[in-house]
Amino acid sequence: MALACLGLFLALLLYALASGTFQQQRQQQTLAATAQEETERLAKLKAQLLRIESGKASAAGFLDPRSGTAIGNTSGVRYITMPPAPLGTLSVGLGDLHPYFYKLSLRSKSFTLNNEELENPLNLLSGPFDLAFGIVILFPLFLIALNYNLLSAEREQGTLALILSQPISLKALVTGKVLVRGGALVVAAVAVTLAGGLLFGAGAAVFPRLLAWTAIILLYGLFWMGLCVWVNAWGRSSATNAIALSAFWLGFCLIIPSALNIAASALYPIPSRVEMIQSLRTAGKEAQEQGSRLLSRYLEDHPEFAPAPAPGAPPAPAPDFGSITYAVQMEVDKRTEPVLARFEQAIAQQQAFVDRLRYLSPAVLAQGALNEFSGTGLARYRGFQLQAERFHRTWQQYFFPKIFQKAKLTSGEIDTLPRFRYQEESLEAVVARSAPLLAVLTLLSLLAGGLSLASLRKFKRSL
Amino acid sequence: MIRTIAKKEVVEALRDGRFRWAAGLVGVLLLIALAAGTRQFLDLRAQHEAAKTETRAHWLQQGKKNPHSAAHYGVYAFKPKTALSLLDQGVDPYTGVAAWLEAHKQNDFRYKPAQDANTLARFGNLSGAIILQALIPLVIILLGFSAFAGEREQGTLRQLLSLGVPPTQLAWGKALGVGVSLAMIAVPAALLGSAALVFAGSNGDYGAAWPRFAGMAASYVLYFVTFIALSLAVSAWMKTARGALVLLLGFWVVNALLSPRVAASLSQRAIPAPGAFQFARNIELDLARHSDGHDAGKHTAKLLAGTLQKYQVTKVEDLPVSFVGIRLQDGEAQGNQAYDARYGELWNQYERQGRLQEALGVVAPFLAIRSASMGFAGTDFSQHRHFAAAAEQYRRYFIDVINQDIIQRAGNQGVYLRGQDLWSQIRDFEYELPGAGWVAQQRALSLAVLAGWTLASLGLLLLATRRLRLE
Amino acid sequence: MLQALNLSKAYGNQVALDSLNLSIAAGEIFCLLGANGAGKTTTINLFLNFTAPTSGQALVDGLDVIQHPLESKRRLAYIPETVMLYRNLSGLENLDYFASLGTQQKYTRSQLETFLQRAGLAPDAATKRIGAYSKGMRQKVGIAIAIAKQAKVLLLDEPTSGLDPAASNEFSELLTQLSREGVAVLMATHDLFRAKECGTRVGIMKRGRLVQTMATSEIGHTELEGIYLEHMRN
Ligand SMILES: Nc1ncnc2c1ncn2[C@@H]1O[C@H](COP(=O)(O)OP(=O)(O)O)[C@@H](O)[C@H]1O
Ligand SMILES: [Mg+2]
């Protein structure tokens, strides 16, 4: 029975690892495909410009291929990509909902940075079957299955009194039993984690992260083992123990998180995206209506970008379509900023509330810490989003002056187009964020361990 | 006799502290979930309706402009909330809430609510559906695991059988007892749920909601009966109550916890679907292929030549129709072909993944009830697709009206502007949810699987009681 | 009333009961004596149709228990070593439940109270939950069930073992009273004294065989003990 349990646990963890690897590989393939597409497209663009520059091809057409509009918006755009999480194979975390690449454009931020991965919503609803799930949700279940009748089975068979009449302390007996049974599961979990991390993780950089995973598994396992001993020390029947432990599991893994989620949504409601869309549209419409006025205002602010009139030529003609469009895009960004900011603030507030209360459940703590050390936590995705926003501005600022000045890009400039480089967050930042999680998890494990030992003492007295 | 047995079971359940706690907790959770669901539904529907009016107003009030520019401005299609979504949100948090309908392109639904949710939301969303699909079975297990095994351990089973109580009657009585105990939690919630439904649906799809509500209720009854019969059968089969409990909890874990994730990961592998990048790239390549390779100029020239020949003229200026309009319409036709093919393929892949998961309901009835429940709630993928297809239909309709206007009236010289008279010629987007019959047809597999489970578990119960063991 | 015809039962190649022939008339109390493992419980289980015989027939009121599993049970009441009842129900509720299942009819509360009274249960104990009952009280509820059922046959499996002498005596008196009303009683017991006191006949069983039967009126206490020990010795 115990061996079958262990085997099943191991099999599930291995499947979880395989499934996590599958997800990670899909991401890697996508990133490789974006890189390839970008390289090919830019090479083609460069060749085209070279041909135009050497007079072998004409630049005529609806849009000059050398114009900032054509290059900055379509033919020369780059991808903003974030490399896969260092331990993404172990935990999908927020990776299945949050974008890890964007295709640039010169249009507004809300338009450009609005990439969503395509996935069957049914699969998103089910959630990923990754190692983190195996550890946070399944691991305690297996611990419970092996330990729920530590003492009650002995008593029900009538062997407890016999054992206790031997010169062995109850504490030694119970700790021995629980450590052997729980230890086997812990070893299995750590082994699969290390194997997965070393085989599929991002090189030597993952060592400290794997160490953290191991620590979390140990602490979390200790917590549940302590709980099992404590419940056994109540001295109830095996069936009651099983029910009580299942109730704890249900409470920590489902009910507390859900209740917090409901409370968070009620206390800090997130304004609707539907409303946001409307606000963005209104802002866009207003900006559009003021189009040409905006451009002249922009050029008043930045006279250096005004196209230089040819000497002796009549005054500059009416601003062109491209210039107006981008002046409008900038205005849209400016006007929608408060709408988006309000939205992000509401999300941040709700998250802050949840962050304050997540200490109520060790399962939530463990999941949070595992995600952090895998690189699939919220902070890393937020960080990427901010970097992307910054780079999107850089991109606009590179092209807008060229568009306003009606400048033509040269083939040489194609190689020097701004390039996004993802700044991976430092390990210190990860540690700093997860330190309180680990601290409280340690505290809870110690508490559960202490409680179980104290209750054993009482149990013996009442025997 | 069955009534006597059931009554005693209920009395015993009510006196059992464990049941009182569990029932109280589940009852309270169900009420909270219903309240939260109702509130959310009302908020969302109000927003949806406001947005729908507003997007129409934006459309009508866009002033004088070129019709094609209006087509680019486009409208938004907002996915409506069904009243039953307050019970079961289904995949709604994971599909976007709105799609932008504009010229040239079929856009995806954007802004998944799940993306904005806090990090706990993925942990467990305490919706009415999760309580009904996962927690109530736990309560049933709690009520049923000791029904026979416990009596066997207590010795009362010998006593009962010595009285000449037929084991099958005993089984029906106990099943009824569990059912009645369960009803004490479920009925108040169901009444409140119906009240919420009447309240929520008071202006709108209220009429349409009732057949769907009935379908949903029937599916849940099948699911609960399955669990009751299974619990009792296991209890009759296993030697000890402890053994029965552990076996049933194990089944619960497989059913409610493992099956959805394993089914998702299996179906992703069995029926691969492209990611966002691959999908967009495929369409890009298709479109390029449709317009004569990458040479748009050549295609346009061919189109122009064809048009000139058709109207027997030699110059664009002499055409009785607008060539710009003809080119736009030609582009739409090519685009539609590509979008139809690619979206059709993608959505078929999703539906096949879904169907595979429904079929896996043979192993875990959770998969079947989940799909049936969200089907009737109007929140499954099939109905998302139904809506998306209707929105796309509308997009094609209004782009076509605009392009025809351009073709017929824009001429081939100068600036062509239109105003509200054209904008208001285009009817507003109205969407009608398919009926319960359509849902039953779509979800036939799940319903069949559920019925199969019910029959099989009842058969198992009969078998186990026929061979009821005393020790 | 109770009849065993060549009744045999074997578990694998171990014979638990070896061609038992026994007939117990209404108003008779037959006490089955024998060491542990002699086959007493097996005999009772066969009459209850809890186990199927390897060969032979068990009849209750002339009905074969296999062909008429429910009809035969309607006529009998069974009291095991400890009458097992529902812990969460009171004595009265337990009686109500078992009586209505056994007889398919609903008794009023006062009727039920009368049954318990006849069985000798103190009125204030009737409404207490079984959890607080002593073994003697449980046995009385068992008797009350038999009374309510108006059983023609009582099957008792060591009903008094573990009871204190006073309770045991009280129990025997109840049996005697019931047999006077025409109930046939088959009681497995280790208590030679009780068997002699209230039984009309005793049978000694050894390794599945009924080796001797005698009427209690024909022998004395010491004589019975002598015979019993004699059988056990060889
Ligand atoms: N279910 C069973 N399986 C195998 N052997 C059994 C079973 N029940 C009883 N026996 C055997 O049958 C014999 C008679 O047992 P039993 O009727 O319980 O004896 P008694 O009640 O007289 O103490 C014993 O040897 C016992 O081991
Ligand atoms: Mg016996």
Tab-separated table of N, CA, C and O and ligand atoms in Angstrom, chain C residues 36-37 39-42 81 157-158 188 190, ligand 2:
chain	number	residue	atom	x	y	z
C	36	ASN	N	-15.344	-23.126	22.275
C	36	ASN	CA	-15.192	-22.164	21.197
C	36	ASN	C	-14.834	-22.899	19.916
C	36	ASN	O	-13.964	-23.760	19.923
C	37	GLY	N	-15.500	-22.530	18.839
C	37	GLY	CA	-15.196	-23.168	17.562
C	37	GLY	C	-15.940	-24.460	17.346
C	37	GLY	O	-15.681	-25.177	16.384
C	39	GLY	N	-19.089	-24.793	16.573
C	39	GLY	CA	-20.058	-24.717	15.468
C	39	GLY	C	-21.389	-24.114	15.868
C	39	GLY	O	-22.348	-24.159	15.097
C	40	LYS	N	-21.430	-23.527	17.032
C	40	LYS	CA	-22.692	-22.963	17.518
C	40	LYS	C	-23.127	-21.768	16.668
C	40	LYS	O	-24.269	-21.689	16.180
C	41	THR	N	-22.193	-20.822	16.509
C	41	THR	CA	-22.519	-19.632	15.714
C	41	THR	C	-22.861	-20.028	14.277
C	41	THR	O	-23.792	-19.478	13.668
C	42	THR	N	-22.125	-20.993	13.779
C	42	THR	CA	-22.404	-21.464	12.422
C	42	THR	C	-23.844	-21.941	12.309
C	42	THR	O	-24.554	-21.614	11.341
C	81	GLU	N	-24.168	-11.784	20.766
C	81	GLU	CA	-23.452	-11.619	22.032
C	81	GLU	C	-23.658	-10.210	22.577
C	81	GLU	O	-23.931	-10.022	23.742
C	157	ASP	N	-27.155	-15.922	20.399
C	157	ASP	CA	-25.767	-16.372	20.334
C	157	ASP	C	-25.002	-15.815	21.513
C	157	ASP	O	-24.606	-14.650	21.503
C	158	GLU	N	-24.817	-16.628	22.516
C	158	GLU	CA	-24.123	-16.233	23.747
C	158	GLU	C	-24.611	-14.879	24.258
C	158	GLU	O	-23.828	-13.967	24.469
C	188	ALA	N	-27.209	-20.357	22.020
C	188	ALA	CA	-25.850	-20.858	22.202
C	188	ALA	C	-25.296	-20.200	23.458
C	188	ALA	O	-25.469	-18.999	23.656
C	190	HIS	N	-22.281	-20.580	27.000
C	190	HIS	CA	-21.238	-21.288	27.750
C	190	HIS	C	-21.645	-21.463	29.200
C	190	HIS	O	-20.921	-22.041	29.983
D	2	MG	MG	-19.634	-18.292	18.487
